[in-house]
Amino acid sequence: MSLLEIDRLNIRYGEQVAVADLSFAVETGESVGLVGESGSGKSQTALAILGLLPRSATISGAIRLAGRDILGASEKVLDEVRARRVAMVFQDPMQALNPYLQIGQALCQILSTHGLASGAAVRARVIEMLRRVGLADAERQFRAYPHQLSGGMRQRVMIASALLGEPELLVADEPTTALDVTVQAQILELLEEVRDNTALLLITHDLGIVAGRCERMLVLERGRLVEEGLTTSVFSEPKHRHTQTLIAAAPRLDRGAMLAPVEAENILEIHDAEVSYAERGHGQLKAVQQLSVAVRAGETVAIVGESGSGKSSLVRAALGLVPLRAGQVVFCGAALANTVQSRAAAVRSDLQLVFQDPVGSLNPQMQVHAIVAEPLRVHAPGLSRAEQVDAILDKVGLDDSFLTRYPHELSGGQAQRVAIARALIMQPRVLICDEAVAALDGSVRKQILELLRDVQRETGLAILFITHDLAVVRAISHRVLVMYLGRLVELAASEALFTRARHPYTQALLRAVPVPDPTAAGGYASLSGEPPSIISPPGGCAFHPRCVHAKNICTTTRPSTRVVDDVTVACHRADELLQPH
Ligand code: SF4
């Protein structure tokens, strides 16, 4: 008898089918990956196992836990299941944790409410669990509120709360999607370490994670199971067309040609930029410090770094959306005013921005044709709009039928095409993309990146591309800027960065990326610790508390930026620490 058996599960919302005839099993202690693009039914399946689907769902089939059908069971039975047998780790721990409760109180409540411990044993068990999930100083963190913890620490707390009842099955739904790549590797390692004999159903869109962490995998497409098997077999010989597409679209750091450097004039230059914000009780928070970078016509410069590294502050300063405290932005050889309001309209239309959340960045009350034409009304009221809108929509691959749609009638990929069309209609010289493909599935992401490359080849567009995804960086960029706590740590041609990174932080970022290949030697490795607070950065080299190569000088003296073999790098040991990949 299997630990979990899903038998011909169907989930519908009215006429809409979310899951169709789904059957699979999970055995005691094994790890199974459930993969698919958004809308494939992964999360619906997870919620059904936990009995958490909304009342509007019509469900049929069976979900058996150790032989007992729990589909349609009473709340009392489901409570028991959720307390002791099946636990869930969600994507966003901030939403799953009660913001008004100290995390220790919240975890104690789980134990007391379900009668899992009583008296002094409750607190002791919670503190022991917090230690087990790697929360340093567990006694103190017991009294912390969720908002006082970083994303990675909150996810550790979620895992602690899930494991308190010693469940037989842990369902983790995209548990690392909201985390930086280095913290993601830590959390995945933790899940592996702490689950003992608990079975793991890992739901993810990231094939790299499944390849490194799951013995078996299941592939869903539009609610249907299209392939199932040992992870090594599915990767080596994918049988279904959809699995083949997913594997082919999975971004990889170790494959594919890289773009050669572009020889052209600088279009946009940022010199010695300093950006800071007033932080109540902490004086000035220095988001960007002494940073210089330029982008050439027809070139893409990717900007990478963990959350809080200052990537967005840098590009917002370039756009004049936040003022520079020091430094200068130069566009086509001329220094620009510090704020967007004081810049000429022609300059404003030459620098365009595309955001991460495509649907949220479009006015929900406007149809696509009006959204795309909006910048023309603002910047070039005399031009004929209809023809230009038609032409630009055609360029981004949307036909006439999209003209009268509203944003809510668009998929994520279509909405991002509209956002790109709106940015491109003014024929800008520079496009700034802030995590513009982060919310998109693999195949759609690939299409959008190809679209940007086509436009760049045709028009010589310069692109500054912020992303936390190094595989995207490899696919799209000519050069890469790596930032850490507001400073440049490495700036190099893509080929140099991906084959022989100089800075230990860049090396650690590259090692932390999951490889979508279960046979890859060594898998991936995490970087210890989380980025320190930008409010009180460490002295000397800010990376020294996490750097495996740190020496005494690193704790006292900040490394200056210098050029070593055409690579701009800030590390005392850059000459010695060349790492081939
Ligand atoms: Fe590591 Fe020192 Fe280089 Fe900083 S300066 S990255 S601590 S070796």
Coordinates of C-alpha atoms and ligand atoms in Angstrom, one line a residue:
M1 CA 0.0 0.0 0.0
S2 CA 1.4 3.4 -1.0
L3 CA 1.6 6.3 1.5
L4 CA -0.3 8.5 -0.8
E5 CA -2.5 7.4 -3.7
I6 CA -4.2 9.9 -6.0
D7 CA -6.8 8.0 -8.0
R8 CA -8.6 9.6 -11.0
L9 CA -8.7 13.0 -9.4
N10 CA -10.8 15.6 -11.2
I11 CA -11.1 19.3 -10.1
R12 CA -13.4 21.7 -11.9
Y13 CA -14.5 25.3 -11.5
G14 CA -17.8 25.5 -13.4
E15 CA -16.8 24.5 -17.0
Q16 CA -13.1 25.1 -16.4
V17 CA -11.1 21.9 -15.8
A18 CA -8.2 22.4 -13.4
V19 CA -7.2 18.8 -12.9
A20 CA -8.3 15.9 -15.2
D21 CA -8.2 12.2 -14.3
L22 CA -5.0 12.5 -12.4
S23 CA -3.5 9.3 -10.8
F24 CA -0.2 8.8 -9.1
A25 CA 1.3 7.5 -5.9
V26 CA 4.0 8.5 -3.4
E27 CA 5.8 5.9 -1.4
T28 CA 7.1 6.3 2.2
G29 CA 10.3 8.3 2.4
E30 CA 10.7 9.1 -1.3
S31 CA 11.0 12.5 -3.0
V32 CA 8.7 13.1 -5.9
G33 CA 8.8 16.2 -8.1
L34 CA 5.5 17.5 -9.6
V35 CA 6.4 19.8 -12.5
G36 CA 4.5 21.9 -15.0
E37 CA 3.9 25.5 -16.1
S38 CA 1.5 27.8 -14.4
G39 CA -2.1 26.6 -14.7
S40 CA -1.0 23.0 -15.1
G41 CA -2.8 21.9 -11.9
K42 CA 0.2 21.4 -9.6
S43 CA -1.0 23.7 -6.8
Q44 CA -4.6 22.5 -7.1
T45 CA -3.5 19.0 -6.6
A46 CA -1.5 20.0 -3.5
L47 CA -4.5 21.9 -2.0
A48 CA -6.7 18.9 -2.7
I49 CA -4.4 16.6 -0.7
L50 CA -4.6 19.0 2.2
G51 CA -8.4 19.4 1.9
L52 CA -7.9 23.2 1.3
L53 CA -9.7 23.7 -2.1
P54 CA -12.3 26.4 -2.1
R55 CA -16.0 25.5 -1.9
S56 CA -16.5 26.5 -5.5
A57 CA -14.4 23.5 -6.7
T58 CA -16.1 20.4 -7.9
I59 CA -14.0 17.4 -7.0
S60 CA -14.2 13.7 -7.8
G61 CA -12.0 10.7 -7.5
A62 CA -10.1 9.5 -4.5
I63 CA -7.1 10.7 -2.4
R64 CA -6.0 7.8 -0.1
L65 CA -3.5 8.3 2.7
A66 CA -2.1 4.9 3.8
G67 CA -5.2 3.3 2.3
R68 CA -7.8 5.6 3.8
D69 CA -9.8 7.9 1.5
I70 CA -9.5 11.5 2.8
L71 CA -11.3 13.2 -0.1
G72 CA -14.5 14.7 1.3
A73 CA -13.6 13.7 4.9
S74 CA -14.9 15.7 7.8
E75 CA -13.0 18.8 9.0
K76 CA -12.1 16.9 12.2
V77 CA -10.4 14.1 10.2
L78 CA -8.7 16.7 7.9
D79 CA -7.5 18.6 10.9
E80 CA -5.9 15.4 12.2
V81 CA -4.4 14.7 8.8
R82 CA -2.9 18.3 8.6
A83 CA -1.6 18.2 12.2
R84 CA 0.1 14.8 12.1
R85 CA 0.3 13.2 8.7
V86 CA 0.6 15.7 5.8
A87 CA 2.2 19.1 6.2
M88 CA 2.6 21.9 3.6
V89 CA 5.3 24.5 2.9
F90 CA 3.9 27.3 0.9
Q91 CA 5.7 29.6 -1.6
D92 CA 5.2 32.8 0.4
P93 CA 5.8 32.2 4.2
M94 CA 4.8 35.8 4.9
Q95 CA 1.2 35.0 3.9
A96 CA 1.2 31.7 5.8
L97 CA 2.6 33.1 9.1
N98 CA 0.4 35.2 11.4
P99 CA 2.0 38.7 11.4
Y100 CA 0.7 39.4 14.9
L101 CA 2.2 36.4 16.6
Q102 CA 5.8 35.9 17.6
I103 CA 7.1 32.9 15.6
G104 CA 7.7 31.0 18.8
Q105 CA 4.1 31.6 19.9
A106 CA 2.7 30.5 16.6
L107 CA 4.7 27.3 16.6
C108 CA 3.8 26.6 20.3
Q109 CA 0.1 26.9 19.3
I110 CA 0.5 24.2 16.7
L111 CA 1.8 21.8 19.3
S112 CA -0.8 22.7 22.0
T113 CA -3.8 22.9 19.7
H114 CA -3.2 19.4 18.3
G115 CA -2.1 17.9 21.6
L116 CA 1.4 17.1 20.3
A117 CA 3.0 18.4 23.5
S118 CA 2.1 20.1 26.7
G119 CA 3.6 22.3 29.5
A120 CA 7.2 23.1 29.4
A121 CA 7.9 20.6 26.7
V122 CA 6.1 22.8 24.2
R123 CA 8.6 25.6 24.3
A124 CA 11.6 23.3 24.5
R125 CA 10.4 21.4 21.4
V126 CA 9.8 24.5 19.4
I127 CA 13.3 25.9 20.2
E128 CA 14.8 22.6 19.3
M129 CA 13.0 22.6 16.0
L130 CA 14.1 26.2 15.3
R131 CA 17.7 25.1 15.9
R132 CA 17.2 22.0 13.6
V133 CA 16.1 24.2 10.7
G134 CA 19.2 26.3 11.1
L135 CA 17.9 29.4 12.8
A136 CA 20.9 30.9 14.6
D137 CA 20.2 32.1 18.1
A138 CA 16.9 30.2 18.3
E139 CA 16.0 31.5 21.8
R140 CA 16.0 35.0 20.6
Q141 CA 14.3 34.3 17.2
F142 CA 11.5 32.6 19.2
R143 CA 10.4 36.1 20.1
A144 CA 10.7 37.6 16.6
Y145 CA 7.7 38.6 14.5
P146 CA 7.6 37.4 10.9
H147 CA 8.3 40.8 9.4
Q148 CA 11.6 41.0 11.4
L149 CA 13.0 37.9 9.6
S150 CA 14.4 37.7 6.1
G151 CA 12.6 35.6 3.4
G152 CA 15.0 32.7 3.9
M153 CA 14.6 32.7 7.7
R154 CA 10.8 32.9 7.3
Q155 CA 10.9 29.8 5.0
R156 CA 13.0 28.0 7.7
V157 CA 10.3 28.8 10.2
M158 CA 7.6 27.5 7.8
I159 CA 9.6 24.2 7.4
A160 CA 9.9 24.0 11.2
S161 CA 6.1 24.5 11.6
A162 CA 5.5 21.8 9.0
L163 CA 7.8 19.3 10.7
L164 CA 6.5 19.8 14.2
G165 CA 3.8 17.2 13.8
E166 CA 6.4 14.7 12.4
P167 CA 4.3 14.2 9.2
E168 CA 4.6 11.3 6.9
L169 CA 4.3 13.5 3.8
L170 CA 5.6 17.0 3.3
V171 CA 4.1 18.9 0.4
A172 CA 6.3 21.8 -0.6
D173 CA 4.6 24.2 -3.2
E174 CA 7.3 26.3 -4.9
P175 CA 9.1 26.7 -1.6
T176 CA 12.0 28.7 -3.0
T177 CA 10.5 30.6 -5.9
A178 CA 10.5 33.9 -3.9
L179 CA 14.1 33.5 -2.7
D180 CA 17.5 34.4 -4.0
V181 CA 19.4 31.6 -5.7
T182 CA 21.9 31.3 -2.8
V183 CA 19.2 31.1 -0.2
Q184 CA 17.2 28.7 -2.4
A185 CA 20.1 26.3 -2.3
Q186 CA 20.2 26.5 1.5
I187 CA 16.5 25.8 1.8
L188 CA 16.5 22.9 -0.6
E189 CA 19.5 21.4 1.3
L190 CA 17.6 21.9 4.6
L191 CA 14.5 20.2 3.3
E192 CA 16.7 17.2 2.4
E193 CA 18.5 17.2 5.7
V194 CA 15.6 17.5 8.1
R195 CA 12.9 15.3 6.5
D196 CA 14.4 12.0 7.7
N197 CA 11.8 9.4 6.6
T198 CA 9.2 12.0 5.6
A199 CA 8.1 11.7 2.0
L200 CA 8.5 14.8 -0.1
L201 CA 6.1 16.0 -2.8
L202 CA 8.0 19.0 -4.3
I203 CA 6.0 21.2 -6.6
T204 CA 8.0 23.4 -8.9
H205 CA 8.3 24.9 -12.3
D206 CA 12.1 24.7 -12.1
L207 CA 13.4 21.5 -13.7
G208 CA 16.8 22.2 -12.2
I209 CA 15.4 21.8 -8.7
V210 CA 13.7 18.5 -9.6
A211 CA 16.8 17.2 -11.3
G212 CA 18.9 17.7 -8.2
R213 CA 16.4 16.8 -5.5
C214 CA 13.8 14.2 -6.6
E215 CA 14.1 10.5 -7.2
R216 CA 10.9 10.4 -9.4
M217 CA 9.0 13.1 -11.3
L218 CA 5.6 13.7 -12.7
V219 CA 4.9 16.1 -15.5
L220 CA 1.5 17.9 -15.7
E221 CA 0.1 19.8 -18.7
R222 CA -3.2 21.6 -18.5
G223 CA -4.3 19.4 -15.6
R224 CA -3.3 16.1 -17.1
L225 CA -0.4 13.9 -16.2
V226 CA 1.6 13.5 -19.4
E227 CA 4.7 11.7 -18.1
E228 CA 5.9 10.0 -15.0
G229 CA 9.1 8.1 -14.2
L230 CA 12.5 8.1 -12.5
T231 CA 14.0 11.6 -12.8
T232 CA 17.1 10.2 -14.5
S233 CA 15.0 8.4 -17.1
V234 CA 12.7 11.2 -17.8
F235 CA 15.6 13.6 -18.3
S236 CA 17.6 11.2 -20.5
E237 CA 14.6 10.0 -22.6
P238 CA 11.6 12.3 -22.3
K239 CA 8.7 10.6 -24.1
H240 CA 6.0 13.2 -24.2
R241 CA 6.3 16.2 -26.4
H242 CA 5.5 18.6 -23.5
T243 CA 8.2 17.1 -21.3
Q244 CA 10.6 17.5 -24.2
T245 CA 9.6 21.1 -24.6
L246 CA 10.0 21.8 -20.9
I247 CA 13.5 20.2 -20.8
A248 CA 14.6 22.0 -24.0
A249 CA 13.3 25.4 -22.6
A250 CA 15.0 24.8 -19.1
P251 CA 17.7 27.5 -18.9
R252 CA 21.2 26.1 -18.4
L253 CA 24.4 27.7 -17.3
D254 CA 26.6 25.1 -19.0
R255 CA 25.2 25.1 -22.5
G256 CA 24.6 27.4 -25.4
A257 CA 26.7 30.0 -27.2
M258 CA 27.3 33.3 -25.4
L259 CA 27.1 36.7 -27.1
A260 CA 30.4 38.2 -28.2
P261 CA 31.2 41.7 -26.9
V262 CA 29.7 44.6 -28.8
E263 CA 32.1 47.2 -30.2
A264 CA 30.1 50.5 -30.3
E265 CA 29.8 53.9 -28.6
N266 CA 28.4 54.1 -25.1
I267 CA 24.8 55.2 -25.2
L268 CA 24.2 55.5 -21.4
E269 CA 26.9 56.0 -18.8
I270 CA 26.5 56.0 -15.1
H271 CA 29.5 57.5 -13.3
D272 CA 30.3 57.1 -9.6
A273 CA 26.6 56.7 -8.7
E274 CA 25.5 57.1 -5.0
V275 CA 21.9 56.5 -4.1
S276 CA 20.7 56.7 -0.5
Y277 CA 17.3 56.8 1.3
A278 CA 16.5 58.2 4.7
E279 CA 15.6 55.3 7.0
R280 CA 13.9 56.2 10.2
G281 CA 16.2 55.6 13.2
H282 CA 19.1 54.5 10.9
G283 CA 20.1 57.8 9.1
Q284 CA 20.9 57.3 5.5
L285 CA 20.6 53.8 3.9
K286 CA 23.2 53.6 1.2
A287 CA 21.6 51.6 -1.6
V288 CA 24.3 52.3 -4.2
Q289 CA 27.8 53.4 -3.7
Q290 CA 30.5 54.6 -6.1
L291 CA 29.2 52.5 -9.0
S292 CA 30.1 53.1 -12.6
V293 CA 28.8 51.2 -15.6
A294 CA 28.0 52.0 -19.2
V295 CA 25.9 50.3 -21.9
R296 CA 26.7 50.5 -25.6
A297 CA 24.4 50.7 -28.7
G298 CA 23.1 47.2 -29.5
E299 CA 24.5 45.8 -26.2
T300 CA 22.7 44.1 -23.2
V301 CA 24.3 44.5 -19.8
A302 CA 22.8 42.3 -17.2
I303 CA 22.7 43.4 -13.6
V304 CA 22.7 40.6 -11.0
G305 CA 22.9 40.3 -7.2
E306 CA 20.7 39.1 -4.3
S307 CA 17.8 41.1 -3.0
G308 CA 19.0 44.4 -1.5
S309 CA 22.1 44.5 -3.7
G310 CA 20.9 47.9 -5.1
K311 CA 20.1 46.7 -8.7
S312 CA 16.7 48.5 -8.9
S313 CA 18.0 51.6 -7.1
L314 CA 20.8 51.9 -9.7
V315 CA 18.5 51.7 -12.8
R316 CA 15.9 54.0 -11.2
A317 CA 18.6 56.6 -10.6
A318 CA 19.5 56.2 -14.3
L319 CA 15.9 56.9 -15.2
G320 CA 15.7 59.9 -12.9
L321 CA 13.0 58.2 -10.8
V322 CA 15.2 58.4 -7.6
P323 CA 17.8 61.2 -7.3
L324 CA 21.5 60.6 -7.3
R325 CA 23.2 61.8 -4.1
A326 CA 26.5 61.9 -6.0
G327 CA 27.6 60.9 -9.5
Q328 CA 26.2 61.5 -12.9
V329 CA 24.2 59.9 -15.7
V330 CA 25.3 60.7 -19.2
F331 CA 23.2 59.9 -22.3
C332 CA 24.6 60.1 -25.8
G333 CA 27.5 62.2 -24.4
A334 CA 25.4 64.8 -22.5
A335 CA 24.9 64.8 -18.7
L336 CA 21.3 64.3 -17.7
A337 CA 19.4 66.2 -15.0
N338 CA 19.0 64.3 -11.8
T339 CA 15.2 63.9 -11.9
V340 CA 12.9 62.7 -14.6
Q341 CA 10.8 65.8 -14.3
S342 CA 13.7 68.1 -15.2
R343 CA 14.7 66.0 -18.3
A344 CA 13.6 66.9 -21.8
A345 CA 10.7 64.9 -23.2
A346 CA 12.9 63.5 -26.0
V347 CA 15.3 62.1 -23.4
R348 CA 12.5 60.6 -21.3
S349 CA 11.1 58.8 -24.3
D350 CA 14.6 57.5 -25.2
L351 CA 14.9 55.7 -21.9
Q352 CA 12.0 53.2 -21.3
L353 CA 11.3 50.8 -18.5
V354 CA 9.6 47.3 -18.4
F355 CA 8.6 46.0 -15.0
Q356 CA 8.4 42.5 -13.6
D357 CA 4.6 42.3 -13.1
P358 CA 3.2 42.6 -16.6
V359 CA -0.5 42.6 -15.7
G360 CA 0.0 45.0 -12.7
S361 CA 1.9 47.5 -14.8
L362 CA -1.0 47.9 -17.3
N363 CA -4.0 50.1 -16.7
P364 CA -6.8 47.6 -16.1
Q365 CA -9.4 50.0 -17.5
M366 CA -7.7 50.5 -20.9
Q367 CA -7.8 48.3 -23.9
V368 CA -4.5 47.1 -25.4
H369 CA -4.6 49.7 -28.3
A370 CA -5.0 52.6 -25.8
I371 CA -2.3 51.2 -23.5
V372 CA 0.2 50.9 -26.3
A373 CA -0.7 54.3 -27.8
E374 CA -0.5 56.1 -24.4
P375 CA 3.2 57.2 -24.6
L376 CA 2.5 58.6 -28.1
R377 CA -0.2 60.8 -26.6
V378 CA 2.2 62.0 -23.9
H379 CA 5.4 62.4 -25.9
A380 CA 4.4 62.7 -29.6
P381 CA 0.8 63.9 -29.9
G382 CA 1.1 64.7 -33.6
L383 CA 1.9 61.2 -34.9
S384 CA -0.7 58.9 -36.4
R385 CA -1.4 56.4 -33.7
A386 CA -3.3 53.5 -35.2
E387 CA -0.7 52.5 -37.8
Q388 CA 2.1 52.7 -35.2
V389 CA 0.2 50.6 -32.7
D390 CA -0.5 48.0 -35.4
A391 CA 3.1 47.9 -36.4
I392 CA 4.5 47.6 -32.9
L393 CA 2.0 44.9 -31.9
D394 CA 2.9 43.0 -35.0
K395 CA 6.6 43.3 -34.0
V396 CA 5.9 41.8 -30.5
G397 CA 3.9 39.0 -32.0
L398 CA 0.3 40.1 -31.2
D399 CA -2.3 40.2 -33.9
D400 CA -5.3 42.6 -34.4
S401 CA -7.5 40.5 -32.1
F402 CA -5.6 41.8 -29.1
L403 CA -6.3 45.5 -29.8
T404 CA -9.6 45.5 -27.9
R405 CA -8.7 43.2 -25.1
Y406 CA -8.3 44.4 -21.5
P407 CA -5.2 43.4 -19.3
H408 CA -7.2 40.7 -17.4
E409 CA -8.0 39.0 -20.7
L410 CA -4.2 38.5 -21.4
S411 CA -1.9 35.7 -20.2
G412 CA 1.3 36.7 -18.4
G413 CA 3.3 36.4 -21.6
Q414 CA 0.8 38.4 -23.7
A415 CA 0.7 41.1 -21.0
Q416 CA 4.5 41.3 -21.0
R417 CA 4.5 41.6 -24.8
V418 CA 2.0 44.5 -24.5
A419 CA 4.2 46.2 -21.9
I420 CA 7.2 45.8 -24.2
A421 CA 5.2 47.2 -27.1
R422 CA 4.3 50.2 -25.0
A423 CA 7.9 50.7 -24.1
L424 CA 9.2 50.3 -27.7
I425 CA 6.6 52.4 -29.5
M426 CA 8.6 55.5 -28.8
Q427 CA 11.6 53.8 -30.4
P428 CA 13.8 54.3 -27.3
R429 CA 17.6 54.0 -27.5
V430 CA 17.8 52.3 -24.1
L431 CA 15.4 49.8 -22.6
I432 CA 15.6 48.9 -18.9
C433 CA 14.0 45.6 -17.9
D434 CA 13.6 45.1 -14.2
E435 CA 13.0 41.3 -13.7
A436 CA 10.9 41.5 -16.8
V437 CA 10.7 37.7 -17.4
A438 CA 10.8 36.6 -13.8
A439 CA 7.1 35.8 -13.6
L440 CA 6.9 33.9 -16.9
D441 CA 7.0 30.2 -17.6
G442 CA 10.1 28.8 -19.3
S443 CA 8.8 28.6 -22.9
V444 CA 7.1 32.1 -22.7
R445 CA 10.3 33.5 -21.1
K446 CA 12.3 32.1 -24.0
Q447 CA 10.0 33.8 -26.6
I448 CA 10.2 37.2 -24.8
L449 CA 14.0 37.0 -24.7
E450 CA 14.1 36.1 -28.4
L451 CA 11.8 39.1 -29.1
L452 CA 14.1 41.4 -27.2
R453 CA 17.2 40.1 -29.1
D454 CA 15.3 40.5 -32.5
V455 CA 14.4 44.1 -31.7
Q456 CA 18.0 44.8 -30.5
R457 CA 19.5 43.4 -33.8
E458 CA 17.1 45.5 -35.9
T459 CA 17.3 48.8 -34.0
G460 CA 20.6 48.8 -32.0
L461 CA 18.6 49.1 -28.8
A462 CA 20.8 49.2 -25.6
I463 CA 19.3 47.1 -22.8
L464 CA 20.0 47.1 -19.1
F465 CA 18.6 43.8 -17.8
I466 CA 18.0 43.2 -14.1
T467 CA 17.5 39.6 -13.2
H468 CA 18.3 37.2 -10.5
D469 CA 18.3 34.3 -13.0
L470 CA 21.8 33.6 -14.2
A471 CA 20.7 31.3 -17.0
V472 CA 18.7 34.2 -18.4
V473 CA 21.8 36.4 -18.1
R474 CA 23.9 33.9 -20.0
A475 CA 21.2 33.7 -22.8
I476 CA 20.8 37.5 -23.3
S477 CA 23.7 39.5 -22.1
H478 CA 27.0 40.7 -23.7
R479 CA 28.4 41.9 -20.4
V480 CA 27.4 41.3 -16.7
L481 CA 27.5 43.6 -13.7
V482 CA 27.5 41.8 -10.4
M483 CA 26.4 43.8 -7.3
Y484 CA 26.7 43.1 -3.6
L485 CA 25.3 45.4 -0.9
G486 CA 25.2 48.4 -3.3
R487 CA 28.6 48.0 -4.8
L488 CA 30.1 46.7 -7.9
V489 CA 32.0 43.4 -7.2
E490 CA 32.5 42.3 -10.8
L491 CA 31.9 43.6 -14.3
A492 CA 32.9 41.4 -17.2
A493 CA 32.1 40.1 -20.6
S494 CA 29.6 37.2 -20.4
E495 CA 32.1 34.7 -21.7
A496 CA 34.7 35.7 -19.1
L497 CA 32.1 35.7 -16.2
F498 CA 30.6 32.3 -17.0
T499 CA 33.9 30.5 -17.8
R500 CA 36.3 32.1 -15.3
A501 CA 34.6 34.2 -12.7
R502 CA 37.0 36.3 -10.6
H503 CA 35.1 37.4 -7.6
P504 CA 34.3 34.8 -4.9
Y505 CA 30.7 36.1 -4.7
T506 CA 30.2 35.6 -8.5
Q507 CA 31.7 32.1 -8.1
A508 CA 29.3 31.3 -5.3
L509 CA 26.3 32.6 -7.3
L510 CA 27.2 30.4 -10.2
R511 CA 27.7 27.3 -8.0
A512 CA 24.2 27.9 -6.4
V513 CA 22.2 27.6 -9.7
P514 CA 20.4 24.2 -10.0
V515 CA 21.4 22.4 -13.2
P516 CA 18.5 20.7 -15.0
D517 CA 20.5 17.5 -15.4
P518 CA 20.3 14.7 -12.8
T519 CA 23.6 13.3 -13.9
A520 CA 25.5 16.6 -13.6
A521 CA 28.6 16.1 -11.5
G522 CA 28.5 17.7 -8.1
G523 CA 25.0 19.2 -8.5
Y524 CA 24.9 22.7 -6.9
A525 CA 26.2 24.1 -3.7
S526 CA 24.9 26.8 -1.4
L527 CA 26.6 29.9 -0.1
S528 CA 26.5 30.0 3.7
G529 CA 24.8 32.9 5.4
E530 CA 22.4 35.5 4.1
P531 CA 23.3 38.9 2.7
P532 CA 24.0 41.2 5.7
S533 CA 21.8 44.2 6.3
I534 CA 22.5 47.2 4.2
I535 CA 21.8 49.3 7.2
S536 CA 24.9 48.1 9.0
P537 CA 27.1 46.4 6.4
P538 CA 30.3 44.6 7.6
G539 CA 33.5 46.6 7.6
G540 CA 36.3 45.8 5.2
C541 CA 35.0 43.8 2.2
A542 CA 31.3 43.5 2.8
F543 CA 31.4 39.9 1.6
H544 CA 34.0 38.8 4.1
P545 CA 31.6 37.1 6.6
R546 CA 30.5 34.7 3.8
C547 CA 33.7 34.4 1.8
V548 CA 35.6 31.2 2.0
H549 CA 38.8 33.0 0.8
A550 CA 38.7 35.8 3.3
K551 CA 42.1 36.9 4.9
N552 CA 42.8 39.3 7.6
I553 CA 43.0 42.3 5.3
C554 CA 39.5 41.5 4.1
T555 CA 38.0 42.3 7.5
T556 CA 39.7 45.7 7.8
T557 CA 40.1 47.2 4.3
R558 CA 37.5 47.6 1.6
P559 CA 38.9 46.3 -1.7
S560 CA 39.1 49.0 -4.4
T561 CA 37.7 48.4 -7.9
R562 CA 40.5 47.5 -10.4
V563 CA 40.8 45.9 -13.8
V564 CA 42.4 42.4 -14.1
D565 CA 42.5 40.9 -17.6
D566 CA 39.7 43.1 -18.9
V567 CA 37.5 42.3 -15.9
T568 CA 36.6 45.0 -13.4
V569 CA 36.6 43.4 -10.0
A570 CA 36.7 44.5 -6.3
C571 CA 38.5 41.8 -4.4
H572 CA 41.9 41.8 -2.7
R573 CA 42.6 38.3 -4.1
A574 CA 41.3 38.7 -7.6
D575 CA 44.6 37.8 -9.2
E576 CA 44.8 34.4 -7.5
L577 CA 41.1 33.4 -7.4
L578 CA 40.4 32.5 -11.0
Q579 CA 37.8 29.8 -11.1
P580 CA 37.2 27.9 -14.3
H581 CA 33.8 26.4 -14.7
Ligands
SF4_1 FE1 36.7 37.4 -0.2 FE2 38.6 39.1 0.6 FE3 37.9 39.0 -1.9 FE4 36.2 40.0 -0.1 S1 38.2 40.8 -0.7 S2 35.7 38.7 -1.8 S3 36.6 38.7 1.6 S4 38.9 37.3 -0.7

